Coordinates of C-alpha atoms in Angstrom, one line a residue:
X2 CA 0.0 0.0 0.0
X3 CA 2.8 2.3 0.9
X4 CA 4.5 1.5 -2.4
X5 CA 1.6 2.7 -4.5
X6 CA 1.4 5.9 -2.4
X7 CA 5.1 6.5 -2.9
X8 CA 4.8 5.8 -6.7
X9 CA 2.0 8.3 -7.0
X10 CA 3.7 11.0 -4.9
X11 CA 6.8 10.5 -7.2
X12 CA 4.7 11.6 -10.1
X13 CA 5.1 15.2 -8.9
X14 CA 8.9 15.4 -9.3
X15 CA 8.7 13.4 -12.6
X16 CA 6.3 15.9 -14.1
X17 CA 8.5 18.6 -12.7
X18 CA 11.2 17.6 -15.2
X19 CA 8.9 19.2 -17.9
X20 CA 6.7 21.7 -16.1
X21 CA 8.1 24.3 -13.7
X22 CA 6.4 25.3 -10.5
X23 CA 2.9 23.7 -10.8
X24 CA 2.9 21.2 -8.0
X25 CA -0.6 22.1 -6.9
X26 CA -2.0 21.4 -10.3
X27 CA -0.1 18.1 -10.6
X28 CA -1.4 17.1 -7.1
X29 CA -5.0 18.0 -8.2
X30 CA -4.7 15.8 -11.3
X31 CA -3.4 12.8 -9.1
X32 CA -6.4 13.3 -6.8
X33 CA -8.8 13.3 -9.8
X34 CA -7.3 10.0 -11.0
X35 CA -7.7 8.5 -7.6
X36 CA -11.3 9.7 -7.4
X37 CA -12.1 8.9 -11.1
X38 CA -13.1 12.5 -11.4
X39 CA -12.7 15.1 -14.2
X40 CA -10.8 18.4 -14.0
X41 CA -11.4 21.8 -15.4
X42 CA -8.0 23.5 -15.9
X43 CA -8.2 27.3 -16.3
X44 CA -5.5 29.6 -17.3
X45 CA -4.5 32.0 -20.1
X46 CA -2.9 30.5 -23.2
X47 CA 0.7 29.5 -22.9
X48 CA 1.0 28.5 -19.2
X49 CA 1.7 24.8 -20.2
X50 CA -1.7 23.3 -19.5
X51 CA -1.4 20.7 -22.3
X52 CA 2.2 20.0 -21.5
X53 CA 1.3 19.3 -17.9
X54 CA -1.2 16.6 -18.8
X55 CA 1.1 15.0 -21.4
X56 CA 3.9 14.9 -18.9
X57 CA 1.6 13.2 -16.3
X58 CA 0.5 10.7 -19.0
X59 CA 4.1 9.9 -19.7
X60 CA 5.0 9.4 -16.0
X61 CA 2.0 7.1 -15.6
X62 CA 2.4 5.3 -18.9
X63 CA -1.2 6.2 -19.9
X64 CA -2.5 7.1 -23.3
X65 CA -3.5 10.7 -23.8
X66 CA -5.3 12.4 -26.7
X67 CA -5.9 16.0 -27.3
X68 CA -9.0 17.5 -29.0
X69 CA -9.1 21.2 -29.9
X70 CA -12.7 22.3 -29.4
X71 CA -13.9 24.7 -32.1
X72 CA -17.3 26.2 -33.0
X73 CA -17.7 23.7 -35.8
X74 CA -16.8 20.5 -33.9
X75 CA -19.5 17.9 -34.2
X76 CA -20.4 15.3 -31.4
X77 CA -19.1 12.5 -33.7
X78 CA -15.7 14.2 -33.9
X79 CA -15.3 13.5 -30.2
X80 CA -17.2 10.1 -29.7
X81 CA -16.5 8.5 -33.0
X82 CA -18.9 7.6 -35.8
X83 CA -20.1 4.8 -38.1
X84 CA -18.2 4.8 -41.4
X85 CA -18.4 2.6 -44.5
X86 CA -15.4 0.2 -44.9
X87 CA -15.1 -0.8 -48.5
X88 CA -12.7 -3.7 -47.7
X89 CA -15.4 -5.3 -45.5
X90 CA -18.3 -3.9 -47.6
X91 CA -20.0 -3.0 -44.3
X92 CA -20.4 -0.2 -41.9
X93 CA -18.0 -0.2 -38.9
X94 CA -17.5 2.0 -35.9
X95 CA -14.4 4.2 -36.0
X96 CA -13.4 5.2 -32.4
X97 CA -13.1 9.0 -31.7
X98 CA -10.4 10.6 -29.6
X99 CA -12.5 10.0 -26.4
X100 CA -11.3 6.4 -26.4
X101 CA -8.2 7.2 -24.3
X102 CA -7.2 7.5 -20.6
X103 CA -6.5 11.2 -20.3
X104 CA -8.5 13.3 -22.7
X105 CA -7.4 16.9 -23.1
X106 CA -10.5 18.8 -24.1
X107 CA -8.7 22.0 -25.1
X108 CA -10.8 25.2 -24.9
X109 CA -14.0 23.4 -24.1
X110 CA -15.9 26.7 -23.9
X111 CA -15.3 27.4 -27.6
X112 CA -17.6 24.6 -28.7
X113 CA -21.5 24.7 -28.9
X114 CA -23.6 23.0 -26.3
X115 CA -24.5 20.0 -28.5
X116 CA -20.8 18.9 -28.6
X117 CA -20.3 19.7 -24.9
X118 CA -23.2 17.4 -24.1
X119 CA -21.7 14.5 -26.1
X120 CA -18.6 14.9 -24.0
X121 CA -20.8 15.1 -20.8
X122 CA -22.3 11.7 -21.6
X123 CA -18.8 10.2 -21.9
X124 CA -17.8 11.8 -18.6
X125 CA -20.9 10.7 -16.7
X126 CA -21.6 7.2 -18.2
X127 CA -17.9 6.3 -19.0
X128 CA -19.3 5.1 -22.3
X129 CA -20.5 6.5 -25.6
X130 CA -23.6 5.5 -27.5
X131 CA -23.4 5.7 -31.3
X132 CA -26.2 4.3 -33.4
X133 CA -27.8 2.9 -30.2
X134 CA -24.9 0.7 -29.2
X135 CA -23.2 1.6 -25.9
X136 CA -19.4 1.3 -26.1
X137 CA -17.4 1.4 -22.8
X138 CA -14.4 3.7 -22.5
X139 CA -11.0 2.6 -21.1
X140 CA -10.2 2.6 -17.4
X141 CA -8.9 4.9 -16.2
X142 CA -10.7 7.6 -18.2
X143 CA -10.7 11.2 -17.1
X144 CA -11.3 14.4 -19.0
X145 CA -9.1 17.4 -18.4
X146 CA -10.9 20.3 -20.0
X147 CA -9.0 23.5 -20.4
X148 CA -10.7 26.8 -20.7
X149 CA -9.5 30.3 -21.2
X150 CA -11.0 32.8 -18.7
X151 CA -14.4 33.8 -20.1
X152 CA -13.5 37.4 -20.9
X153 CA -12.2 36.0 -24.3
X154 CA -14.6 36.5 -27.2
X155 CA -16.5 33.7 -29.0
X156 CA -17.0 31.4 -26.0
X157 CA -20.0 29.3 -24.9
X158 CA -19.9 29.3 -21.0
X159 CA -20.4 25.8 -19.7
X160 CA -23.9 25.2 -18.2
X161 CA -24.1 24.7 -14.4
X162 CA -25.1 21.0 -14.8
X163 CA -22.0 20.4 -16.7
X164 CA -19.7 22.4 -14.4
X165 CA -21.0 20.3 -11.5
X166 CA -19.7 17.1 -13.3
X167 CA -16.1 18.2 -12.8
X168 CA -14.5 17.1 -9.6
X169 CA -12.0 19.9 -9.4
X170 CA -11.4 23.3 -11.0
X171 CA -7.7 24.0 -11.0
X172 CA -6.3 27.4 -12.0
X173 CA -2.9 27.7 -13.6
X174 CA -1.5 31.2 -12.8
X175 CA 1.1 32.9 -14.9
X176 CA 4.5 31.8 -13.4
X177 CA 6.4 33.9 -11.0
X178 CA 9.5 35.7 -12.3
X179 CA 11.9 33.1 -10.9
X180 CA 9.8 30.2 -12.4
X181 CA 9.7 32.0 -15.8
X182 CA 13.5 32.4 -15.7
X183 CA 13.7 28.7 -15.0
X184 CA 11.4 27.9 -18.0
X185 CA 13.5 30.0 -20.3
X186 CA 16.7 28.5 -19.0
X187 CA 15.4 25.0 -19.9
X188 CA 14.4 26.1 -23.4
X189 CA 17.8 27.8 -23.8
X190 CA 19.4 24.4 -22.9
X191 CA 17.5 22.7 -25.6
X192 CA 14.2 21.5 -23.9
X193 CA 11.6 20.6 -26.5
X194 CA 8.0 20.4 -25.1
X195 CA 7.1 18.0 -27.9
X196 CA 9.8 15.5 -26.9
X197 CA 9.1 14.4 -23.3
X198 CA 11.4 11.4 -23.6
X199 CA 14.4 13.7 -24.2
X200 CA 13.3 15.6 -21.1
X201 CA 13.9 12.4 -19.1
X202 CA 10.2 11.6 -18.2
X203 CA 9.9 7.9 -17.4
X204 CA 6.9 5.9 -16.1
X205 CA 7.2 6.0 -12.3
X206 CA 3.7 4.7 -11.5
X207 CA 1.4 2.3 -13.2
X208 CA -2.3 1.5 -13.5
X209 CA -1.9 -1.1 -10.7
X210 CA -0.6 1.6 -8.4
X211 CA -3.7 3.7 -9.3
X212 CA -6.1 0.8 -8.7
X213 CA -4.4 0.0 -5.3
X214 CA -4.6 3.7 -4.4
X215 CA -8.2 4.0 -5.3
X216 CA -9.1 1.0 -3.1
X217 CA -7.1 2.5 -0.2
X218 CA -8.8 5.9 -0.6
X219 CA -12.3 4.3 -0.5
X220 CA -11.5 2.5 2.8
X221 CA -10.2 5.6 4.6
X222 CA -11.9 6.5 7.9
X223 CA -14.1 9.6 7.9
X224 CA -15.5 10.6 11.3
X225 CA -19.1 11.8 11.7
X226 CA -17.8 15.3 12.8
X227 CA -15.8 15.7 9.6
X228 CA -18.9 14.6 7.5
X229 CA -20.9 17.2 9.4
X230 CA -18.1 19.8 8.7
X231 CA -18.3 19.1 4.9
X232 CA -22.1 19.5 5.0
X233 CA -21.9 22.7 7.0
X234 CA -19.5 24.3 4.5
X235 CA -21.7 23.4 1.5
X236 CA -24.9 24.6 3.3
X237 CA -23.2 27.9 4.2
X238 CA -22.5 28.6 0.5
X239 CA -26.3 28.4 -0.1
X240 CA -26.9 31.0 2.5
X241 CA -24.2 33.5 1.4
X242 CA -25.8 36.8 0.3
X243 CA -23.4 37.0 -2.7
X244 CA -24.4 33.6 -4.0
X245 CA -27.3 32.9 -6.4
X246 CA -26.7 29.2 -6.6
X247 CA -24.9 27.4 -3.8
X248 CA -23.1 24.0 -3.7
X249 CA -25.3 21.0 -4.5
X250 CA -25.2 17.7 -2.6
X251 CA -23.1 16.3 -5.4
X252 CA -20.6 19.0 -4.5
X253 CA -20.5 17.7 -0.9
X254 CA -19.8 14.1 -2.1
X255 CA -17.0 15.5 -4.3
X256 CA -15.4 17.4 -1.4
X257 CA -15.5 14.2 0.7
X258 CA -13.9 12.1 -2.1
X259 CA -11.2 14.7 -2.8
X260 CA -10.4 15.2 0.9
X261 CA -10.0 11.4 1.3
X262 CA -7.6 11.2 -1.6
X263 CA -5.5 14.1 -0.3
X264 CA -5.4 12.6 3.2
X265 CA -4.2 9.2 1.8
X266 CA -1.6 10.9 -0.4
X267 CA -0.4 12.8 2.7
X268 CA 0.1 9.4 4.5
X269 CA -2.9 9.4 6.9
X270 CA -5.5 6.8 7.4
X271 CA -8.2 9.2 8.3
X272 CA -9.5 12.6 7.1
X273 CA -8.9 15.8 9.1
X274 CA -10.8 19.1 8.9
X275 CA -7.5 20.6 7.4
X276 CA -7.8 18.1 4.5
X277 CA -11.3 19.4 3.9
X278 CA -10.1 23.0 4.0
X279 CA -7.2 22.3 1.6
X280 CA -9.6 20.9 -1.0
X281 CA -12.6 23.2 -0.5
X282 CA -11.6 25.9 -3.1
X283 CA -10.6 23.6 -6.0
X284 CA -13.6 21.3 -5.4
X285 CA -16.3 24.0 -4.9
X286 CA -15.2 27.1 -6.7
X287 CA -16.9 26.1 -10.0
X288 CA -20.1 25.0 -8.3
X289 CA -21.1 28.5 -7.0
X290 CA -22.9 31.0 -9.1
X291 CA -22.6 34.5 -7.8
X292 CA -25.3 37.2 -8.0
X293 CA -24.5 39.7 -10.9
X294 CA -24.6 42.6 -8.4
X295 CA -22.1 40.8 -6.2
X296 CA -19.7 40.3 -9.1
X297 CA -20.0 43.9 -10.1
X298 CA -18.9 44.8 -6.5
X299 CA -15.8 42.6 -7.0
X300 CA -16.9 39.4 -5.2
X301 CA -15.2 36.2 -6.4
X302 CA -16.1 32.5 -5.7
X303 CA -12.7 32.0 -3.9
X304 CA -13.5 35.0 -1.8
X305 CA -16.9 33.7 -0.8
X306 CA -15.3 30.3 0.0
X307 CA -12.7 32.0 2.2
X308 CA -15.5 33.7 4.1
X309 CA -17.4 30.5 4.5
X310 CA -14.3 28.6 5.8
X311 CA -13.6 31.4 8.2
X312 CA -17.2 31.4 9.5
X313 CA -18.0 27.6 9.8
X314 CA -16.9 26.2 13.1
X315 CA -14.1 23.6 12.8
X316 CA -14.8 20.3 14.7
X317 CA -12.3 19.7 17.4

């Protein structure tokens, strides 16, 4: 059990060979894999969102596929479609890019709702139905959807129901000056983001480690007071004057799952209130909808969550 934990923790330094200064995002992706959850990755173009996922796939020896979402992308371009095969003189199913382990859905908010909903079925059911036949997706299968902050023109904001399907929303900030100098130094020394093998990325954990970790996370002890604390945090978001739509019960189960995974990765056999606090922002920030007037006054979802965490009594 300790071995699988060590292997998954080692992913952080392995991914660090290609991506500078994004430990929190790497940890978030490992938590998502342990919980079989999907991730929304937000950041301006050029902060290495795609590179991060490709480096993680290399360090886990998992298949990764990238789809660039555009306004003319059709559902079949994601799920696959029935095509005529002249050699067999019959119609066959050609798998779409969704048949992978780590699907990078790049700029998901640039595609219309019909294609977003095709991806949603794959995320929720872990299968796709084409021509009435359900086809299971590989295991593990998680979607890492990147989106540019919504100020960019020509975007379709994700509906609340779809946002709620993502376990975590991770933000990738512009790097600090020191990190940016480190990035340039690597490029000056010949680093090629398209050639991760040359960067020295080796598989350091396997699907077996992931399966073992998932089983361990599910069996982690959670005391009733901690369950009550999670519920109190989620209920407090619904009563905040700045919030139009608070966290749903699905959000509470997501916070429980993510806190468990973080506690296990940290080497504990039980969940503490600090684990819940550490995961509250990434797990809940995309599940809140602020009132327009609160946004005009400068309120943010992270700010609301900070207020909630400061106000809700922590169990002793």
